[in-house]
Coordinates of C-alpha atoms in Angstrom, one line a residue:
M1 CA -34.0 3.9 5.9
Q2 CA -32.3 6.2 3.4
P3 CA -29.1 7.8 5.0
K4 CA -28.6 11.0 6.6
K5 CA -27.9 14.0 4.3
Q6 CA -25.2 16.6 5.0
I7 CA -27.1 19.7 4.1
S8 CA -25.2 22.9 4.5
S9 CA -27.1 25.1 6.7
P10 CA -26.7 29.3 6.2
Q11 CA -27.0 29.9 9.8
L12 CA -23.7 30.2 11.7
D13 CA -23.1 28.7 15.1
I14 CA -22.1 31.4 17.4
F15 CA -19.9 29.2 19.7
R16 CA -18.1 27.5 16.8
N17 CA -16.2 28.4 13.3
R18 CA -16.9 26.7 10.3
L19 CA -14.2 24.3 9.1
E20 CA -14.0 26.3 5.7
S21 CA -13.1 29.4 7.5
I22 CA -10.2 28.3 9.4
L23 CA -8.7 25.7 6.9
N24 CA -6.0 26.3 4.3
H25 CA -8.1 26.5 1.0
R26 CA -4.8 25.5 -0.7
H27 CA -4.4 22.2 1.0
E28 CA -4.6 19.4 -1.3
L29 CA -7.3 17.4 0.4
Y30 CA -9.5 20.7 0.5
R31 CA -9.0 21.1 -3.0
L32 CA -9.8 17.6 -3.9
S33 CA -13.1 17.6 -1.8
G34 CA -14.2 20.2 -4.6
L35 CA -12.9 18.0 -7.6
I36 CA -15.2 14.6 -6.7
D37 CA -18.9 14.7 -7.7
W38 CA -20.5 13.6 -4.4
E39 CA -24.0 13.9 -5.8
V40 CA -23.3 10.9 -8.0
F41 CA -22.7 9.0 -4.8
E42 CA -25.9 10.2 -3.3
R43 CA -28.0 9.3 -6.5
E44 CA -26.5 6.0 -7.1
F45 CA -26.0 4.4 -3.7
G46 CA -29.1 6.0 -2.3
K47 CA -30.9 3.2 -4.3
L48 CA -29.5 0.6 -1.9
Y49 CA -31.4 1.9 1.3
L50 CA -34.8 1.0 2.3
E51 CA -37.3 3.7 3.0
E52 CA -38.1 2.6 6.7
G53 CA -36.1 1.7 9.7
R54 CA -32.9 3.5 11.1
P55 CA -31.7 6.3 9.2
G56 CA -28.0 5.2 7.7
M57 CA -25.0 7.2 7.8
P58 CA -24.4 9.9 5.3
I59 CA -23.1 8.4 2.0
R60 CA -20.2 11.1 1.6
L61 CA -18.9 10.1 5.0
M62 CA -18.6 6.4 4.1
V63 CA -17.1 7.2 0.7
G64 CA -14.7 9.6 2.0
L65 CA -13.4 7.4 4.6
T66 CA -13.0 4.5 2.1
Y67 CA -11.0 7.1 0.0
L68 CA -8.7 7.9 2.9
S69 CA -8.3 4.3 3.9
H70 CA -7.1 3.3 0.7
A71 CA -5.1 6.4 -0.3
F72 CA -3.1 6.4 3.0
N73 CA -3.0 2.6 3.7
I74 CA -4.6 2.4 6.9
S75 CA -7.0 0.0 8.6
D76 CA -10.6 0.8 9.2
E77 CA -10.1 1.5 12.8
E78 CA -6.9 3.7 12.1
T79 CA -9.0 5.8 9.5
V80 CA -11.7 6.4 12.1
R81 CA -9.3 7.3 14.8
R82 CA -7.4 9.8 12.4
W83 CA -10.6 11.3 11.3
V84 CA -11.2 12.6 14.7
E85 CA -8.0 14.3 14.8
N86 CA -7.6 15.6 11.2
P87 CA -9.9 18.7 10.4
Y88 CA -9.0 18.1 6.8
H89 CA -10.3 14.5 6.8
Q90 CA -13.5 15.8 8.3
Y91 CA -14.0 18.4 5.7
F92 CA -13.3 16.0 2.9
C93 CA -16.0 13.8 4.4
G94 CA -18.5 16.6 4.3
E95 CA -18.5 18.1 7.8
E96 CA -19.2 21.7 8.5
Y97 CA -17.9 22.0 12.1
F98 CA -14.9 20.0 13.9
R99 CA -16.3 17.1 15.5
H100 CA -14.5 15.6 18.6
E101 CA -16.4 12.0 18.7
L102 CA -16.0 9.1 16.5
P103 CA -18.3 9.2 13.3
I104 CA -19.0 5.5 13.0
D105 CA -17.9 2.2 14.4
P106 CA -15.2 0.9 12.3
S107 CA -17.2 -2.3 11.6
S108 CA -19.5 0.0 9.7
L109 CA -17.2 0.2 6.9
S110 CA -17.2 -3.8 6.3
R111 CA -21.1 -3.6 6.0
W112 CA -20.9 -0.7 3.6
R113 CA -18.4 -2.3 1.5
K114 CA -20.6 -5.5 1.4
R115 CA -23.6 -3.3 0.6
I116 CA -22.1 -1.5 -2.3
G117 CA -20.7 -4.6 -3.8
E118 CA -18.4 -4.8 -7.0
Q119 CA -20.5 -2.2 -8.9
G120 CA -20.3 0.3 -6.1
S121 CA -16.4 0.1 -5.7
E122 CA -16.0 0.3 -9.7
L123 CA -18.1 3.6 -9.2
I124 CA -15.7 5.0 -6.6
L125 CA -12.8 4.3 -9.1
K126 CA -14.6 5.8 -12.0
L127 CA -15.0 9.1 -10.0
T128 CA -11.4 9.3 -9.2
V129 CA -10.6 9.2 -13.1
E130 CA -13.0 12.0 -13.4
A131 CA -11.3 13.9 -10.8
G132 CA -7.9 13.1 -12.1
L133 CA -9.2 14.8 -15.4
A134 CA -10.3 17.7 -13.7
S135 CA -7.0 18.1 -11.7
G136 CA -4.8 17.6 -14.7
A137 CA -3.4 14.4 -13.2
V138 CA -4.4 12.5 -16.3
A139 CA -4.9 13.8 -19.9
P140 CA -8.1 13.1 -21.8
A141 CA -6.0 11.6 -24.6
S142 CA -4.1 9.2 -22.5
L143 CA -7.2 7.1 -21.9
E144 CA -7.1 5.9 -25.5
R145 CA -3.8 3.9 -24.9
V146 CA -3.6 1.6 -21.8
I147 CA -0.9 -0.9 -20.3
V148 CA -2.7 -4.3 -19.0
D149 CA -0.7 -6.5 -16.7
T150 CA -1.5 -9.1 -14.2
T151 CA -0.3 -9.4 -10.5
V152 CA -1.2 -11.5 -7.5
Q153 CA -3.3 -10.1 -4.6
E154 CA -2.3 -12.3 -1.8
K155 CA -4.8 -13.4 0.8
A156 CA -4.2 -12.9 4.4
V157 CA -3.5 -16.5 5.0
T158 CA -0.8 -18.3 6.7
F159 CA 1.8 -20.2 4.6
P160 CA -0.4 -23.5 4.2
T161 CA 1.3 -26.9 5.3
D162 CA -0.4 -30.1 5.4
S163 CA 0.3 -30.8 9.1
R164 CA -1.1 -27.0 10.1
L165 CA -4.2 -27.7 7.8
Y166 CA -5.0 -31.2 9.3
I167 CA -4.8 -30.1 13.0
R168 CA -6.9 -27.0 12.2
S169 CA -9.4 -28.7 10.4
R170 CA -9.5 -31.3 13.4
E171 CA -9.9 -28.7 16.1
R172 CA -12.9 -26.8 14.2
L173 CA -14.9 -30.1 13.8
V174 CA -14.2 -30.7 17.6
K175 CA -15.2 -27.2 18.7
L176 CA -18.4 -27.7 16.5
A177 CA -19.2 -30.9 17.9
A178 CA -18.9 -29.5 21.3
A179 CA -21.0 -26.7 20.5
W180 CA -23.9 -28.9 19.4
G181 CA -23.8 -31.6 22.1
I182 CA -22.1 -34.3 20.0
R183 CA -20.0 -36.5 22.2
L184 CA -17.0 -37.8 20.2
R185 CA -15.1 -41.2 21.0
Q186 CA -12.0 -39.1 20.9
S187 CA -11.1 -35.7 20.2
Y188 CA -7.2 -35.9 20.1
C189 CA -6.8 -32.5 21.8
R190 CA -3.6 -33.8 23.4
L191 CA -1.9 -35.9 20.9
G192 CA -2.7 -33.5 18.0
P193 CA -0.5 -30.6 19.1
Q194 CA 2.2 -33.1 20.4
A195 CA 2.5 -34.7 16.7
L196 CA 2.4 -31.0 15.3
L197 CA 5.5 -30.4 17.6
K198 CA 7.2 -33.1 16.4
V199 CA 6.8 -32.5 12.8
G200 CA 8.4 -28.9 13.2
R201 CA 11.5 -30.5 14.9
Y202 CA 11.8 -33.2 12.6
L203 CA 11.7 -30.8 9.7
H204 CA 14.1 -28.5 11.2
A205 CA 16.7 -31.5 11.5
R206 CA 15.9 -32.4 8.0
Q207 CA 14.6 -35.9 9.2
R208 CA 11.9 -36.2 6.6
R209 CA 10.9 -39.6 6.7
R210 CA 10.1 -39.0 10.6
A211 CA 8.3 -35.9 9.9
G212 CA 6.1 -37.5 7.2
R213 CA 5.2 -40.3 9.7
E214 CA 3.7 -37.4 12.2
I215 CA 2.0 -35.9 9.3
K216 CA 0.3 -39.4 8.4
R217 CA -0.8 -39.4 12.1
L218 CA -2.2 -36.2 11.9
K219 CA -4.3 -37.0 9.1
T220 CA -5.3 -40.2 10.6
Y221 CA -6.7 -38.3 13.4
L222 CA -8.7 -36.0 11.3
G223 CA -10.1 -38.8 9.5
R224 CA -11.2 -40.6 12.8
V225 CA -12.9 -37.5 14.0
Y226 CA -14.5 -36.8 10.6
R227 CA -15.7 -40.5 10.4
D228 CA -17.2 -40.2 14.0
I229 CA -19.1 -37.2 13.2
V230 CA -20.6 -38.4 10.0
R231 CA -21.9 -41.5 12.1
K232 CA -23.2 -39.5 14.9
I233 CA -25.4 -37.1 12.6
E234 CA -26.4 -39.5 10.3
D235 CA -29.8 -40.1 11.9
Q236 CA -30.0 -36.2 12.9
Q237 CA -31.6 -34.3 9.9
A238 CA -31.3 -30.8 11.7
L239 CA -27.6 -31.1 12.3
R240 CA -26.5 -31.8 8.5
P241 CA -26.7 -28.2 7.2
V242 CA -24.5 -27.3 10.2
F243 CA -21.8 -29.8 9.9
L244 CA -22.0 -29.8 6.1
P245 CA -19.4 -27.1 5.5
E246 CA -17.0 -28.2 7.7
L247 CA -17.1 -31.7 6.8
A248 CA -17.0 -30.8 3.1
L249 CA -13.6 -28.9 3.8
A250 CA -12.4 -31.8 5.9
E251 CA -13.0 -34.4 3.1
R252 CA -11.2 -32.3 0.6
L253 CA -8.0 -32.3 2.9
L254 CA -8.5 -36.0 3.2
T255 CA -8.9 -36.8 -0.5
Q256 CA -6.4 -34.1 -2.2
Q257 CA -3.1 -35.2 -3.5
R258 CA 0.2 -33.4 -4.2
Q259 CA -0.3 -32.9 -7.9
D260 CA -4.0 -32.2 -7.8
K261 CA -5.4 -28.8 -9.0
N262 CA -7.8 -26.8 -7.0
K263 CA -6.2 -27.8 -3.7
L264 CA -7.6 -26.4 -0.3
Y265 CA -4.8 -24.0 1.0
S266 CA -6.9 -22.3 3.8
L267 CA -10.1 -23.2 5.9
H268 CA -11.3 -19.8 6.3
A269 CA -10.5 -18.7 2.6
P270 CA -11.2 -21.7 0.6
E271 CA -10.9 -19.5 -2.5
V272 CA -7.2 -19.1 -2.2
E273 CA -5.3 -20.1 -5.2
C274 CA -1.6 -21.0 -5.7
I275 CA -0.1 -18.9 -8.3
S276 CA 3.4 -19.1 -9.7
K277 CA 4.5 -15.9 -11.4
G278 CA 8.2 -17.0 -11.8
K279 CA 9.5 -14.7 -9.3
A280 CA 13.2 -15.7 -7.9
H281 CA 12.5 -14.5 -4.3
K282 CA 8.8 -16.0 -4.1
K283 CA 8.1 -19.0 -6.1
Y284 CA 4.5 -19.3 -5.1
E285 CA 2.1 -16.7 -4.0
F286 CA -1.7 -17.5 -2.4
G287 CA -4.3 -15.3 -3.4
V288 CA -5.9 -14.4 -6.7
K289 CA -4.9 -13.1 -9.9
V290 CA -5.8 -9.3 -10.6
S291 CA -5.7 -7.7 -14.0
V292 CA -4.2 -4.0 -13.7
A293 CA -5.0 -1.3 -16.6
T294 CA -3.0 2.0 -16.5
T295 CA -2.8 4.6 -18.9
N296 CA 0.4 4.5 -21.1
R297 CA 1.3 8.1 -20.3
D298 CA 0.2 9.3 -16.7
N299 CA 0.3 5.7 -15.0
F300 CA -3.3 6.3 -13.7
V301 CA -5.5 3.1 -13.0
V302 CA -8.3 3.0 -15.3
G303 CA -8.9 -1.0 -14.5
M304 CA -8.7 -3.5 -11.6
L305 CA -10.2 -7.0 -12.1
A306 CA -10.0 -9.9 -9.9
E307 CA -9.7 -13.1 -12.1
P308 CA -10.7 -16.2 -9.8
G309 CA -9.5 -19.6 -11.4
N310 CA -6.0 -18.5 -12.2
P311 CA -6.8 -18.0 -15.9
Y312 CA -4.3 -17.4 -18.7
D313 CA -3.1 -13.9 -19.1
G314 CA -4.4 -13.7 -22.7
H315 CA -7.9 -14.8 -21.9
T316 CA -8.2 -11.7 -19.6
L317 CA -7.5 -9.1 -21.9
A318 CA -10.8 -8.8 -23.6
R319 CA -12.6 -8.3 -20.0
A320 CA -9.9 -6.0 -18.9
I321 CA -10.5 -3.6 -21.9
E322 CA -14.3 -3.8 -21.5
Q323 CA -14.1 -2.8 -17.9
V324 CA -11.7 0.1 -18.7
Q325 CA -14.2 1.5 -21.5
R326 CA -17.0 1.2 -19.0
I327 CA -15.0 3.3 -16.3
T328 CA -13.5 6.1 -18.6
G329 CA -16.3 6.2 -21.2
C330 CA -13.7 6.2 -23.9
P331 CA -12.8 3.7 -26.6
V332 CA -9.5 2.2 -26.2
G333 CA -7.4 2.5 -29.3
C334 CA -4.3 0.6 -28.3
S335 CA -3.2 -1.8 -25.6
Y336 CA 0.5 -2.7 -24.6
V337 CA 1.1 -5.9 -23.0
D338 CA 3.8 -8.4 -22.2
R339 CA 4.8 -11.5 -23.9
G340 CA 2.3 -13.6 -21.5
Y341 CA -0.6 -12.0 -23.5
R342 CA 0.3 -14.0 -26.9
G343 CA -2.9 -15.6 -28.1
H344 CA -5.2 -13.3 -26.8
K345 CA -7.8 -13.2 -29.6
V346 CA -8.7 -9.6 -29.5
K347 CA -9.3 -8.1 -32.8
D348 CA -11.2 -4.9 -31.9
L349 CA -8.1 -2.9 -31.1
Q350 CA -4.5 -2.8 -31.7
V351 CA -2.4 -5.0 -29.1
L352 CA 1.4 -4.4 -29.2
I353 CA 3.1 -7.1 -27.2
S354 CA 6.5 -6.4 -25.9
G355 CA 9.4 -7.7 -28.1
R356 CA 7.4 -7.5 -31.4
R357 CA 9.7 -6.5 -34.2
R358 CA 7.6 -6.6 -37.4
G359 CA 5.6 -3.6 -38.8
M360 CA 6.8 -1.3 -36.0
T361 CA 7.1 2.3 -36.5
P362 CA 9.5 4.6 -34.3
Q363 CA 6.3 6.1 -32.5
M364 CA 5.2 2.6 -31.9
K365 CA 8.5 1.5 -30.4
K366 CA 8.7 4.8 -28.4
K367 CA 5.3 4.1 -26.6
L368 CA 5.8 0.3 -26.3
K369 CA 8.8 1.1 -24.4
R370 CA 6.8 2.5 -21.7
R371 CA 4.8 -1.1 -21.3
S372 CA 7.2 -1.7 -18.3
A373 CA 5.7 1.4 -16.3
V374 CA 2.9 -0.6 -15.1
E375 CA 5.2 -2.6 -12.8
P376 CA 6.2 0.2 -10.3
V377 CA 2.5 1.1 -10.3
I378 CA 1.8 -2.5 -9.1
G379 CA 4.7 -1.9 -6.8
H380 CA 3.3 1.1 -5.4
M381 CA -0.3 -0.2 -4.7
K382 CA 1.1 -3.0 -2.7
T383 CA 3.5 -1.0 -0.6
D384 CA 1.8 2.1 -0.4
G385 CA -1.8 0.6 -0.8
K386 CA -3.5 -2.5 0.2
L387 CA -3.0 -4.6 -2.8
G388 CA -0.2 -6.5 -1.0
R389 CA -2.3 -8.2 1.3
N390 CA -6.0 -8.6 1.2
Y391 CA -8.1 -8.8 4.4
L392 CA -11.6 -8.8 3.0
L393 CA -13.6 -11.9 3.0
G394 CA -14.6 -14.3 -0.1
E395 CA -14.3 -13.7 -3.9
L396 CA -16.5 -10.5 -3.3
G397 CA -13.8 -9.3 -1.0
D398 CA -11.1 -9.9 -3.7
K399 CA -13.0 -8.0 -6.3
I400 CA -13.7 -4.8 -3.9
N401 CA -10.3 -4.8 -2.5
A402 CA -8.6 -4.7 -6.1
L403 CA -10.8 -2.0 -7.3
L404 CA -10.6 0.1 -4.0
C405 CA -6.5 0.0 -4.3
G406 CA -6.8 1.5 -7.9
A407 CA -8.9 4.2 -6.4
G408 CA -6.4 4.7 -3.6
H409 CA -3.6 4.8 -6.1
N410 CA -5.4 7.6 -8.1
I411 CA -6.1 9.7 -5.1
R412 CA -2.4 9.6 -4.1
L413 CA -1.6 10.7 -7.9
I414 CA -4.0 13.7 -7.6
L415 CA -2.9 14.9 -4.4
K416 CA 0.6 14.9 -5.6
R417 CA -0.6 16.9 -8.7
L418 CA -2.2 19.4 -6.4
R419 CA 0.8 19.7 -4.4
E420 CA 2.9 20.3 -7.5
I421 CA 0.6 23.0 -9.0
L422 CA 0.7 24.8 -5.4
L423 CA 4.4 24.6 -5.3
F424 CA 4.8 25.9 -9.1
F425 CA 2.5 28.9 -8.2
R426 CA 4.7 29.7 -5.1
L427 CA 7.9 29.7 -7.3
V428 CA 6.1 31.9 -9.8
C429 CA 5.2 34.4 -7.2
L430 CA 8.5 34.2 -5.6
D431 CA 10.2 35.0 -9.0
Q432 CA 8.0 38.0 -9.3
K433 CA 8.8 39.3 -6.0
M434 CA 12.4 38.7 -6.6
A435 CA 12.2 40.4 -10.0
G436 CA 10.4 43.3 -8.5
L437 CA 13.0 43.6 -5.5
I438 CA 16.1 43.8 -7.7
P439 CA 15.6 46.8 -9.6
R440 CA 14.8 48.6 -6.2
L441 CA 17.9 47.2 -4.7
A442 CA 19.9 48.5 -7.9
L443 CA 18.3 52.0 -7.7
C444 CA 19.4 52.1 -4.0
T445 CA 22.9 51.5 -4.6
L446 CA 23.3 53.8 -7.5
A447 CA 21.3 56.6 -5.6
P448 CA 23.9 59.4 -4.2
A449 CA 24.0 59.2 -0.5
S450 CA 21.9 62.2 1.5
N451 CA 23.6 64.6 3.7

């Protein structure tokens, strides 16, 4: 059914005060709530609900909680808990009166993200750009020149090792067989953990040959369980769809070699890729490559695009520019990239690659120097946002989390801009008071004392 609508009632509650009458109207969250066009969300996201059934939660509440979660880098549970405690969070989400109960169950945010998908997350990012233009955090002329770079959005997985993957896959197969009443010849529930313990001890002592022997034993245990289940369900057609996903993962583990591509690094997140970005402190990262586009002047995020498959950086530039133009509605005139984008084959706009010497004017050199400004933006999204570790499931979760991280970064910039404006006006008012106070003090000191 269509979600509930937060309609402002002209009738006052005799026992309670409205939030707008008790809050500070100069607070950045209060002012930000007036800069976002919430009607766009009501119009676009309202199409995702059916006309029948239980009414959904208010769309502004769900969008507001999503903004707060990614702006302040807090989990869904913490977002809902802080909402109960903070009246500014409640007003930002469209409440008229202060509420003392939880607005939703935290798991509703997971279903909400799945409902809106990638397009809805892109709309959430787009509205932050419009709010940034309204607040002055980003200038309209800045949208024509963007910086594009790539980073790795790491997945919430443990560091992959062969021994851990073998024993985990065997445990999942044994558990699934027990749930469906398949009696195995041997489950290795006692021998598997013992072999895993020996692997850790041998590797700690740098006895790699002995450790390799135990790893091979774990692989043998997995292969025996795998083949036993395949034999047992061969004549049971109804069980094949149930066991097929787990058996496919186990087969990938058993057949993959050291130098293979598209290896399996996590059982609960098979889409995880091993990406090397040449960092000295972290040689390999396990996640997905993300293309980040920011304005050259204001460091405002205007594009976030997850790129599964670990493509070459230059091949992602065309898709990144297309997304920027779709979000901002403004044609991109110039793009600044690093040397990893050589061979991009983009001819519709001017692309300046770091280190270029020929045909560079002083103005072009000055703007190209700001290409490295995208690096701290990525760092802030990883430390202050949720780009450093993605907990959302699947490739869709990678795309949604990347877009919402960009929206959270823009919200933080807008809040900072609103605080700076408030501080500026306070200083101006203070200067005016001091300017009027000094002449009065001078007159008092020059006036003769009265008898």
